[in-house]
XYZ file of C-alpha atoms in Angstrom:
651
model
C 108.278 12.905 -156.726
C 111.182 11.823 -158.650
C 111.505 15.048 -160.673
C 111.365 17.071 -157.422
C 114.279 14.953 -156.081
C 116.141 15.370 -159.257
C 115.631 19.256 -159.123
C 116.766 19.197 -155.495
C 119.874 17.132 -156.451
C 120.791 19.557 -159.067
C 120.216 22.531 -156.875
C 122.429 21.041 -154.070
C 125.163 20.173 -156.685
C 125.061 23.817 -157.835
C 125.483 25.097 -154.445
C 128.206 22.726 -153.445
C 130.205 23.297 -156.777
C 130.180 27.029 -155.890
C 131.583 26.172 -152.489
C 134.162 23.972 -154.229
C 135.046 26.862 -156.197
C 135.468 29.372 -153.492
C 136.666 27.657 -150.304
C 140.170 26.627 -151.729
C 140.826 30.147 -152.720
C 140.133 31.207 -149.160
C 142.394 28.350 -147.992
C 145.140 29.735 -150.091
C 144.644 33.186 -148.723
C 144.535 32.009 -145.115
C 147.032 29.239 -145.420
C 144.462 26.752 -144.207
C 145.137 23.260 -145.245
C 141.552 22.102 -144.067
C 139.984 24.480 -146.410
C 142.317 23.446 -149.238
C 141.520 19.749 -148.655
C 137.640 20.223 -148.776
C 137.815 20.522 -152.623
C 138.276 16.823 -152.980
C 135.224 15.639 -151.066
C 133.118 18.441 -152.504
C 134.078 17.469 -156.096
C 133.056 13.792 -155.370
C 129.728 14.849 -153.696
C 128.927 17.137 -156.627
C 129.495 14.374 -159.127
C 127.336 12.054 -157.112
C 124.454 14.559 -156.841
C 124.630 15.376 -160.652
C 124.597 11.638 -161.357
C 121.510 11.274 -159.216
C 119.768 14.134 -161.012
C 120.567 12.526 -164.391
C 119.404 9.057 -163.217
C 116.118 10.424 -161.764
C 115.356 12.022 -165.082
C 115.954 8.796 -166.814
C 113.559 7.128 -164.402
C 110.824 9.630 -165.298
C 111.431 8.705 -168.957
C 111.175 4.970 -168.134
C 107.893 5.579 -166.248
C 106.385 7.663 -169.076
C 105.838 10.654 -166.696
C 104.284 13.059 -169.167
C 103.525 15.583 -166.440
C 107.222 16.577 -167.080
C 107.238 19.004 -170.000
C 110.632 17.568 -171.172
C 109.449 13.997 -171.115
C 106.198 14.867 -172.944
C 108.224 16.621 -175.620
C 110.828 13.861 -176.271
C 109.145 10.504 -175.496
C 106.200 8.252 -176.151
C 104.866 5.162 -174.498
C 105.458 3.149 -177.736
C 109.050 4.173 -177.722
C 111.469 1.246 -177.010
C 113.230 1.550 -173.654
C 116.722 2.139 -175.172
C 115.509 5.095 -177.025
C 113.688 6.478 -174.070
C 116.931 6.483 -172.085
C 118.666 8.188 -175.187
C 115.870 10.828 -175.075
C 117.428 11.992 -171.753
C 119.874 13.892 -173.898
C 117.668 14.161 -177.079
C 116.682 17.716 -176.272
C 118.136 21.013 -174.958
C 117.327 20.562 -171.283
C 118.480 16.990 -170.886
C 121.602 17.528 -172.974
C 122.627 20.491 -170.733
C 122.075 18.342 -167.672
C 124.370 15.714 -169.238
C 126.809 18.423 -170.079
C 126.895 19.528 -166.338
C 127.189 15.886 -165.187
C 130.103 15.306 -167.486
C 131.818 18.324 -166.059
C 131.267 16.950 -162.475
C 132.524 13.617 -163.499
C 135.688 14.882 -164.889
C 136.063 17.004 -161.656
C 135.679 13.893 -159.583
C 138.248 12.006 -161.630
C 140.747 14.754 -161.016
C 140.099 14.573 -157.384
C 140.497 10.746 -157.258
C 143.531 10.495 -159.682
C 145.794 13.394 -158.744
C 146.909 12.407 -155.457
C 150.565 12.858 -156.395
C 150.080 16.298 -157.949
C 151.316 19.295 -156.061
C 148.549 20.036 -153.498
C 148.487 23.731 -154.226
C 148.074 23.030 -157.989
C 145.432 20.434 -157.306
C 143.502 22.657 -154.982
C 143.496 25.428 -157.684
C 142.503 23.046 -160.433
C 139.541 21.655 -158.453
C 138.392 25.183 -157.418
C 138.371 26.259 -161.062
C 136.496 23.084 -162.069
C 133.904 23.836 -159.300
C 133.354 27.368 -160.577
C 132.756 26.111 -164.097
C 130.421 23.346 -162.870
C 128.543 25.983 -160.725
C 128.113 28.312 -163.617
C 126.601 25.760 -165.954
C 124.533 24.118 -163.251
C 123.022 27.639 -162.482
C 122.477 28.077 -166.200
C 120.623 24.712 -166.296
C 118.498 25.551 -163.253
C 117.475 28.988 -164.379
C 117.279 28.680 -168.111
C 117.085 24.933 -169.101
C 115.619 22.905 -166.321
C 114.261 19.453 -167.482
C 112.270 19.060 -164.275
C 109.400 21.527 -165.041
C 105.932 20.123 -164.479
C 102.689 20.583 -166.396
C 99.312 19.722 -165.032
C 97.360 17.987 -166.266
C 99.859 16.054 -168.265
C 98.960 14.765 -171.779
C 98.040 11.128 -172.298
C 100.797 10.652 -174.777
C 104.122 12.266 -175.483
C 105.267 13.867 -178.721
C 107.914 11.024 -179.361
C 111.655 11.284 -179.925
C 112.737 12.835 -183.189
C 112.947 9.801 -185.609
C 116.442 10.898 -186.673
C 117.546 10.211 -183.135
C 115.984 6.827 -182.967
C 119.097 4.868 -183.641
C 121.763 3.078 -181.604
C 124.462 5.502 -182.853
C 122.605 8.454 -181.207
C 122.392 6.556 -177.921
C 126.212 6.809 -177.542
C 127.256 9.651 -179.870
C 126.184 12.672 -177.796
C 127.560 11.350 -174.494
C 130.923 10.587 -176.092
C 131.069 13.909 -177.795
C 130.147 15.764 -174.500
C 132.757 13.832 -172.514
C 135.382 14.928 -175.132
C 134.125 18.479 -175.025
C 134.007 18.726 -171.292
C 137.268 16.904 -170.662
C 139.311 19.800 -172.034
C 137.980 21.813 -169.045
C 140.568 19.947 -166.959
C 143.408 21.309 -169.148
C 141.827 24.776 -169.068
C 141.859 24.555 -165.231
C 145.512 23.352 -165.163
C 146.462 26.384 -167.456
C 144.614 28.723 -165.106
C 146.182 27.174 -162.036
C 149.606 27.559 -163.717
C 149.017 31.229 -164.409
C 147.683 31.915 -160.899
C 150.524 29.929 -159.138
C 153.456 31.078 -161.217
C 154.379 27.515 -162.076
C 154.837 26.565 -165.634
C 157.224 23.613 -165.946
C 157.614 20.074 -167.419
C 156.044 18.590 -164.278
C 152.727 20.440 -164.766
C 152.720 19.517 -168.461
C 153.153 15.909 -167.329
C 150.222 16.191 -164.988
C 148.021 17.780 -167.507
C 148.811 15.621 -170.568
C 146.807 12.489 -169.543
C 143.566 14.625 -169.276
C 144.170 15.984 -172.780
C 144.675 12.546 -174.068
C 141.577 11.096 -172.399
C 139.543 13.906 -173.797
C 141.037 13.574 -177.201
C 140.081 9.811 -177.292
C 136.427 10.430 -176.305
C 136.099 13.316 -178.805
C 137.603 11.065 -181.467
C 135.109 8.378 -180.566
C 132.246 10.904 -180.598
C 133.181 12.244 -184.064
C 133.706 8.756 -185.381
C 130.394 7.521 -184.293
C 128.677 10.672 -185.596
C 130.159 10.320 -189.078
C 129.092 6.564 -189.048
C 125.478 7.613 -187.960
C 125.378 10.139 -190.716
C 126.328 7.579 -193.274
C 123.846 4.828 -192.506
C 120.997 6.830 -190.989
C 120.505 10.045 -192.906
C 120.291 8.244 -196.315
C 122.371 10.689 -198.368
C 125.304 8.455 -198.913
C 127.719 10.643 -197.158
C 129.767 10.670 -193.910
C 131.023 14.361 -193.654
C 129.311 17.413 -195.166
C 131.274 20.301 -193.663
C 128.136 21.007 -191.788
C 128.449 23.769 -189.031
C 127.679 21.156 -186.225
C 130.251 18.705 -187.738
C 132.721 21.417 -187.912
C 132.005 22.467 -184.292
C 133.306 19.061 -183.127
C 136.170 19.135 -185.610
C 137.521 22.575 -184.165
C 138.415 21.328 -180.633
C 139.660 18.092 -182.096
C 142.254 19.941 -184.249
C 143.325 22.202 -181.328
C 143.271 19.325 -178.890
C 145.585 17.444 -181.207
C 147.908 20.464 -181.291
C 147.729 20.689 -177.444
C 148.762 17.114 -177.136
C 151.941 17.517 -179.112
C 152.842 20.961 -177.359
C 152.427 19.176 -173.997
C 154.798 16.507 -175.227
C 157.530 19.034 -176.067
C 156.865 21.006 -172.871
C 157.184 17.919 -170.767
C 160.363 16.630 -172.588
C 162.156 19.831 -173.389
C 160.453 22.665 -171.537
C 159.638 24.514 -174.687
C 156.243 25.815 -175.992
C 155.028 26.576 -172.515
C 153.019 29.593 -173.389
C 151.613 27.749 -176.375
C 150.382 25.107 -174.001
C 148.592 27.793 -171.986
C 146.893 29.311 -174.987
C 145.991 25.942 -176.603
C 144.390 24.896 -173.300
C 142.411 28.054 -173.200
C 141.196 28.087 -176.760
C 140.541 24.286 -177.016
C 138.082 24.437 -174.129
C 136.656 27.723 -175.583
C 135.998 25.950 -178.911
C 134.342 23.077 -177.056
C 131.917 25.568 -175.546
C 131.413 27.165 -178.861
C 130.545 23.714 -180.204
C 127.868 23.352 -177.475
C 126.485 26.941 -178.398
C 126.369 26.061 -182.130
C 124.433 22.856 -181.451
C 121.910 24.300 -179.077
C 121.471 27.799 -180.224
C 120.173 27.516 -183.778
C 122.149 30.414 -185.121
C 123.475 28.112 -187.831
C 121.305 25.834 -189.991
C 122.358 22.121 -189.523
C 120.780 18.777 -190.250
C 122.426 17.730 -186.940
C 120.965 20.459 -184.694
C 117.964 18.850 -182.982
C 117.561 20.781 -179.737
C 117.888 24.541 -180.750
C 116.785 27.618 -178.742
C 118.180 30.927 -179.812
C 117.297 32.820 -176.619
C 119.021 30.137 -174.308
C 121.834 29.931 -176.886
C 122.695 33.651 -176.334
C 123.146 32.959 -172.637
C 125.560 30.126 -173.527
C 127.464 32.668 -175.743
C 127.667 35.055 -172.851
C 129.060 32.316 -170.532
C 131.644 31.469 -173.180
C 132.695 35.222 -173.479
C 132.936 35.425 -169.631
C 135.212 32.321 -169.300
C 137.281 33.383 -172.266
C 137.626 37.035 -171.257
C 138.775 36.054 -167.662
C 141.228 33.454 -168.930
C 142.900 35.720 -171.570
C 143.007 38.584 -168.983
C 144.801 36.380 -166.488
C 147.158 35.296 -169.272
C 147.877 38.896 -170.199
C 148.572 39.770 -166.602
C 150.650 36.741 -165.413
C 152.484 35.604 -168.533
C 154.675 38.632 -169.302
C 158.056 36.834 -168.833
C 160.846 35.875 -171.086
C 160.359 32.809 -173.237
C 161.438 29.386 -171.849
C 164.992 28.631 -172.854
C 165.404 25.453 -174.867
C 167.856 25.234 -177.821
C 166.967 23.111 -180.694
C 167.420 23.013 -184.423
C 164.903 23.369 -187.127
C 165.215 19.863 -188.177
C 164.847 18.443 -184.723
C 161.836 16.742 -183.270
C 161.012 20.017 -181.486
C 161.188 21.965 -184.671
C 158.935 19.684 -186.828
C 156.534 19.257 -183.928
C 156.214 23.107 -183.804
C 155.572 23.183 -187.444
C 152.935 20.560 -187.128
C 151.248 22.455 -184.264
C 151.181 25.501 -186.323
C 149.637 23.627 -189.323
C 146.920 22.366 -186.965
C 146.150 25.812 -185.677
C 145.935 27.283 -189.196
C 143.752 24.363 -190.185
C 141.476 25.074 -187.245
C 141.364 28.772 -188.064
C 140.316 28.117 -191.677
C 137.596 25.896 -190.580
C 136.438 28.435 -187.996
C 136.428 31.139 -190.588
C 134.363 29.191 -193.087
C 131.808 28.227 -190.579
C 131.150 31.567 -188.973
C 131.951 34.049 -191.597
C 128.462 33.652 -193.269
C 126.768 34.370 -189.914
C 128.928 37.435 -189.208
C 128.398 38.681 -192.831
C 124.661 38.463 -192.428
C 124.526 40.047 -188.937
C 126.302 43.069 -190.447
C 123.416 43.301 -192.998
C 125.799 42.719 -195.919
C 123.560 40.087 -197.472
C 123.566 36.354 -197.371
C 126.562 34.218 -198.091
C 127.135 30.475 -198.348
C 130.413 28.761 -197.665
C 130.331 25.050 -198.626
C 132.439 22.096 -199.202
C 134.531 23.605 -202.182
C 135.966 26.244 -199.692
C 136.790 23.650 -197.005
C 138.334 21.121 -199.435
C 140.472 23.835 -201.220
C 141.871 25.157 -197.903
C 141.885 22.189 -195.470
C 143.079 19.439 -197.812
C 146.510 21.048 -198.667
C 147.119 21.660 -194.933
C 146.283 18.132 -194.074
C 148.655 16.823 -196.767
C 151.413 19.095 -195.515
C 150.859 17.832 -192.069
C 150.996 14.171 -193.172
C 154.132 14.930 -194.982
C 155.674 16.271 -191.797
C 154.509 13.129 -189.908
C 156.620 10.970 -192.340
C 159.792 12.620 -190.946
C 159.044 12.918 -187.155
C 159.464 9.232 -186.263
C 163.001 9.135 -187.334
C 163.927 12.304 -185.439
C 165.350 12.665 -181.904
C 165.127 15.566 -179.533
C 167.687 18.295 -180.606
C 168.909 16.607 -183.778
C 168.369 14.210 -186.637
C 168.766 10.597 -185.983
C 171.229 8.775 -188.191
C 169.417 6.805 -190.873
C 170.542 4.518 -193.506
C 170.031 5.655 -197.109
C 167.574 2.766 -197.646
C 165.501 3.740 -194.595
C 165.244 7.246 -195.841
C 164.525 6.588 -199.512
C 162.342 3.483 -199.367
C 159.105 5.027 -197.802
C 158.688 7.950 -200.351
C 159.404 5.456 -203.148
C 156.907 3.031 -201.849
C 154.346 5.822 -201.490
C 155.004 7.184 -205.027
C 154.599 3.685 -206.452
C 151.699 2.569 -204.425
C 149.770 5.765 -204.779
C 150.165 5.849 -208.519
C 148.953 2.257 -208.870
C 146.099 2.733 -206.532
C 144.908 5.754 -208.508
C 145.210 3.902 -211.718
C 143.243 1.131 -210.331
C 140.255 3.423 -209.815
C 140.829 5.492 -212.994
C 137.335 4.355 -214.385
C 135.536 5.365 -211.161
C 136.274 9.078 -211.068
C 138.451 11.762 -212.248
C 142.127 11.386 -211.545
C 142.533 14.793 -209.724
C 145.834 15.945 -208.384
C 144.603 16.075 -204.782
C 143.432 12.385 -204.950
C 146.698 11.124 -206.468
C 148.675 13.228 -203.937
C 146.562 12.038 -201.088
C 147.099 8.345 -202.112
C 150.870 8.915 -202.299
C 151.282 10.893 -199.018
C 149.059 8.276 -197.082
C 150.999 5.271 -198.348
C 154.321 7.204 -197.792
C 153.208 7.795 -194.169
C 152.244 4.089 -193.706
C 155.549 2.962 -195.073
C 157.636 5.468 -193.041
C 155.897 4.256 -189.768
C 156.205 0.572 -190.497
C 159.877 0.752 -191.780
C 160.721 2.820 -188.722
C 159.417 0.138 -186.523
C 161.145 -2.574 -188.389
C 164.458 -0.949 -187.776
C 163.940 -1.006 -184.027
C 166.181 -3.504 -182.287
C 165.033 -2.971 -178.774
C 161.332 -3.827 -179.133
C 158.183 -1.608 -179.144
C 157.132 -0.087 -175.808
C 153.451 0.488 -175.112
C 153.955 4.211 -175.510
C 155.545 3.796 -178.950
C 153.007 1.225 -180.025
C 150.119 3.713 -179.028
C 151.898 6.523 -181.083
C 152.282 4.017 -183.986
C 148.641 3.069 -183.996
C 147.449 6.670 -183.731
C 149.557 7.910 -186.573
C 148.757 4.788 -188.770
C 145.079 5.679 -188.178
C 145.579 9.099 -189.559
C 147.125 7.542 -192.764
C 144.385 4.879 -193.039
C 141.659 7.307 -192.534
C 143.180 9.701 -195.212
C 143.401 6.791 -197.647
C 139.834 6.009 -197.216
C 138.797 9.603 -197.628
C 140.765 9.921 -200.826
C 139.104 6.834 -202.407
C 135.557 7.674 -201.388
C 135.908 11.369 -202.449
C 137.416 10.655 -205.903
C 136.314 7.254 -207.001
C 132.735 6.828 -205.676
C 130.095 5.745 -208.204
C 126.568 7.182 -208.044
C 123.424 6.756 -210.099
C 119.707 7.290 -209.932
C 117.114 4.964 -211.491
C 113.587 3.709 -211.329
C 113.852 -0.010 -210.509
C 111.121 -2.432 -211.308
C 110.956 -6.110 -212.101
C 112.749 -6.979 -215.369
C 114.565 -3.665 -215.539
C 118.047 -3.916 -213.985
C 120.387 -1.037 -213.670
C 124.084 -1.119 -214.416
C 126.432 0.884 -212.150
C 130.114 0.247 -213.011
C 130.759 -3.493 -212.703
C 127.444 -4.061 -210.607
C 124.005 -4.785 -211.763
C 121.115 -3.878 -209.478
C 117.841 -5.763 -209.714
C 114.466 -5.177 -207.989
C 113.205 -8.357 -206.291
C 110.035 -7.298 -204.466
C 108.579 -5.421 -201.499
C 106.953 -6.030 -198.183
C 105.160 -4.030 -195.481
C 106.559 -3.839 -191.941
C 105.112 -2.713 -188.597
C 107.646 -1.434 -186.060
C 107.064 -0.428 -182.332
C 106.211 3.123 -183.253
C 106.329 3.236 -187.013
C 105.097 1.505 -190.280
C 107.412 0.902 -193.205
C 107.907 -0.538 -196.636
C 110.967 -2.640 -197.232
C 112.331 -3.277 -200.741
C 114.676 -6.109 -201.794
C 117.381 -5.402 -204.274
C 119.770 -7.971 -205.428
C 123.327 -6.980 -206.748
C 125.246 -9.030 -209.312
C 128.893 -8.853 -210.488
C 130.161 -10.919 -213.334
C 126.826 -12.879 -213.360
C 127.155 -13.817 -209.656
C 125.004 -12.401 -206.771
C 127.273 -10.546 -204.414
C 124.735 -8.760 -202.198
C 121.064 -8.565 -201.211
C 120.114 -5.005 -199.969
C 116.818 -4.051 -198.125
C 116.386 -0.364 -197.988
C 113.163 0.977 -196.060
C 110.875 3.934 -196.031
C 109.454 4.448 -192.606
C 106.549 6.540 -191.404
C 106.441 7.762 -187.821
C 102.746 8.550 -187.114
C 103.136 10.549 -183.960
C 105.757 12.980 -185.352
C 104.194 12.461 -189.031
C 107.665 12.133 -190.365
C 109.079 9.873 -193.051
C 112.579 8.407 -192.762
C 114.785 6.480 -195.131
C 116.821 3.615 -193.910
C 119.412 2.759 -196.597
C 120.311 -0.762 -197.663
C 124.154 -1.300 -197.182
C 126.367 -4.219 -197.885
C 129.707 -3.398 -196.222
C 133.009 -4.708 -197.168
C 136.664 -4.074 -196.505
C 137.249 -2.759 -200.057
C 133.996 -1.044 -200.701
C 130.222 -0.580 -199.789
C 127.102 -1.015 -201.978
C 124.567 1.448 -200.898
C 120.876 1.841 -201.907
C 118.523 4.672 -200.790
C 114.814 4.179 -201.528
C 112.885 7.049 -203.016
C 109.236 7.639 -204.030
C 106.980 4.948 -205.355
C 106.611 5.529 -209.146
C 104.066 2.948 -209.971
C 103.177 -0.647 -209.322
C 106.304 -2.382 -208.197
C 108.320 0.562 -209.390
C 110.489 2.679 -207.079
C 112.883 5.567 -207.553
C 116.334 4.731 -206.067
C 119.858 6.216 -205.547
C 122.549 3.659 -205.996
C 126.081 4.000 -204.749
C 129.411 2.173 -204.708
C 131.824 3.597 -202.210
C 135.431 2.127 -202.328
C 137.415 1.768 -199.030
C 134.722 3.909 -197.204
C 135.095 1.644 -194.025
C 138.741 2.586 -193.876
C 137.755 5.971 -192.678
C 136.251 4.403 -189.458
C 139.024 1.922 -189.298
C 141.429 4.643 -189.159
C 139.440 6.366 -186.458
C 139.416 3.129 -184.424
C 143.214 2.933 -184.805
C 143.598 6.593 -183.541
C 141.255 5.701 -180.566
C 143.180 2.580 -179.744
C 146.565 4.319 -179.962
C 145.379 7.174 -177.620
C 143.966 4.563 -175.246
C 147.122 2.459 -175.267
C 149.188 5.561 -174.466
C 146.774 6.546 -171.719
C 146.790 3.177 -170.127
C 150.584 2.963 -170.314
C 150.829 6.086 -168.018
C 150.549 4.336 -164.610
C 149.918 5.819 -162.233
C 147.799 8.249 -164.180
C 149.214 11.453 -162.642
C 152.489 10.129 -161.097
C 154.993 12.481 -159.561
C 157.349 13.905 -162.098
C 160.924 14.211 -161.141
C 162.402 17.659 -161.747
C 165.451 16.225 -163.249
C 163.518 14.407 -165.960
C 162.602 17.666 -167.861
C 164.056 20.957 -168.728
C 161.640 23.335 -166.792
C 160.181 26.487 -167.990
C 160.905 29.447 -165.684
C 158.427 30.249 -162.891
C 156.162 33.041 -163.339
C 156.501 33.940 -159.662
C 157.085 32.040 -156.457
C 154.381 30.282 -154.600
C 152.935 32.256 -151.691
C 152.072 29.217 -149.614
């Protein structure tokens, strides 16, 4: 009964969302304010129905209702309750239902938080959101329903993929989807601007908080995903330039460019057409990420719910939305460029250069990710594009972008802020000195490559520039400025961690047994013993390894090798001793004899700075978002240099 109610809720949500997507357009045509106003209650009702459908599916998992095909494929009665709830989005059908729910949730938030937005713009935005929700709800109903029954149901379920049985995967997909889907709001604002003929600073002001909120969620999802890959997959890495990893990075890069373009458009009225195109392509890349994860066209260790036939339908939906958006842009954006005079060395100029670098970086990752698939589809053979390509192309662009970031804080709109000679020269000198010393400190733990040394110098230069710029402020630090400071500091801290772990990590393989320690740099690893474990749905063998430095024990690691009997899969749980300045990391291999085990041993300096930087970026974005009260306040026309209207409103 619960499944039938869930299906009915999803069906009603699809019907009402299509009404939400059509009635406001009819209201614009007939100049009917009641029809325009119906978009808000419809958006709220759609979100409630989609939430009910998701909640009812979760209840079916909690009750072990194996007559549902989806529950039988992704759950087991022995599975802990938390993982049963995570299994709701552990497969194709449930993840698509959550995707549609996230779309409905963002639409409801727009309806609730945009009271001061121009009613004509708000009606168009909600109508476009309704059409998007309706399309994906119909897709879920027709091609990917999680409420299909089977009779008789099996006595036991197939269990959740062991790789997903982790706290990180309870939160990682929802955060990632909320980030993906949030850019649909900016897409809707861009389409509303093109349709209405209104493209000015006020519209950028209304649109910017939604881009910021989506960016924060997407940052959180990527951060949690890289942490999960580090401590769950057992390969000692946090980023592999995997297609699914790249699929989340692509909209993050364009979303970051969109945020900065919105700032310039709001403050100075420039880059208006760039805002429109970035809004379109950021959402398109978000849909492309969903297609990559769910289609199986690209091989990935992260793609757990693949279905090529349904993936093709997702690609067709993406093509439909992108074609309609670009056609509307071509038809309605043929006007002269917004007039805003500024110099190359102004804040507008350097922000434009930063936006361009972000777009080029995104294009390079997109090319490296999908070129092998296109190459193979043209029957030209097989081709592999791996980390060497991405590092060679992406790293210089990232370093150039960080060098630009060192200059932007001391700039003002339309010109260069007067700076003392000390304030201009001290940051690069500190970066040069600190980067050189840091590289020399790790000279015995890796090759001193130019990219590692340069990354150290530029990261410390950026940190010094930001902190010194703040120290020269005489009027205090507002919440907005503090948010920007934290976000940009997060980029520098993350880059510093990446540089150290990429160039100065130590790794070794050995067969450890009693009385045979292994030396890795300054650390000595000793086997202490093993013990069997019985988990709720697995059995395991746990090994204890002690680590000594200078004759003193500094860590005791307990890697495990688990066996999941239902899925008949083995999983490694690495033993990790974390620290601010480095991690000790042990991965258990095969048993080589009585009390003898093959192991991979790692020392990873500053690896946690990667996630510390991500947390700083999230904190900075959240602080800037909370500082904008009310969320979508009215924007006085005098506060911005507006872009010209495309055409006058008809209503």
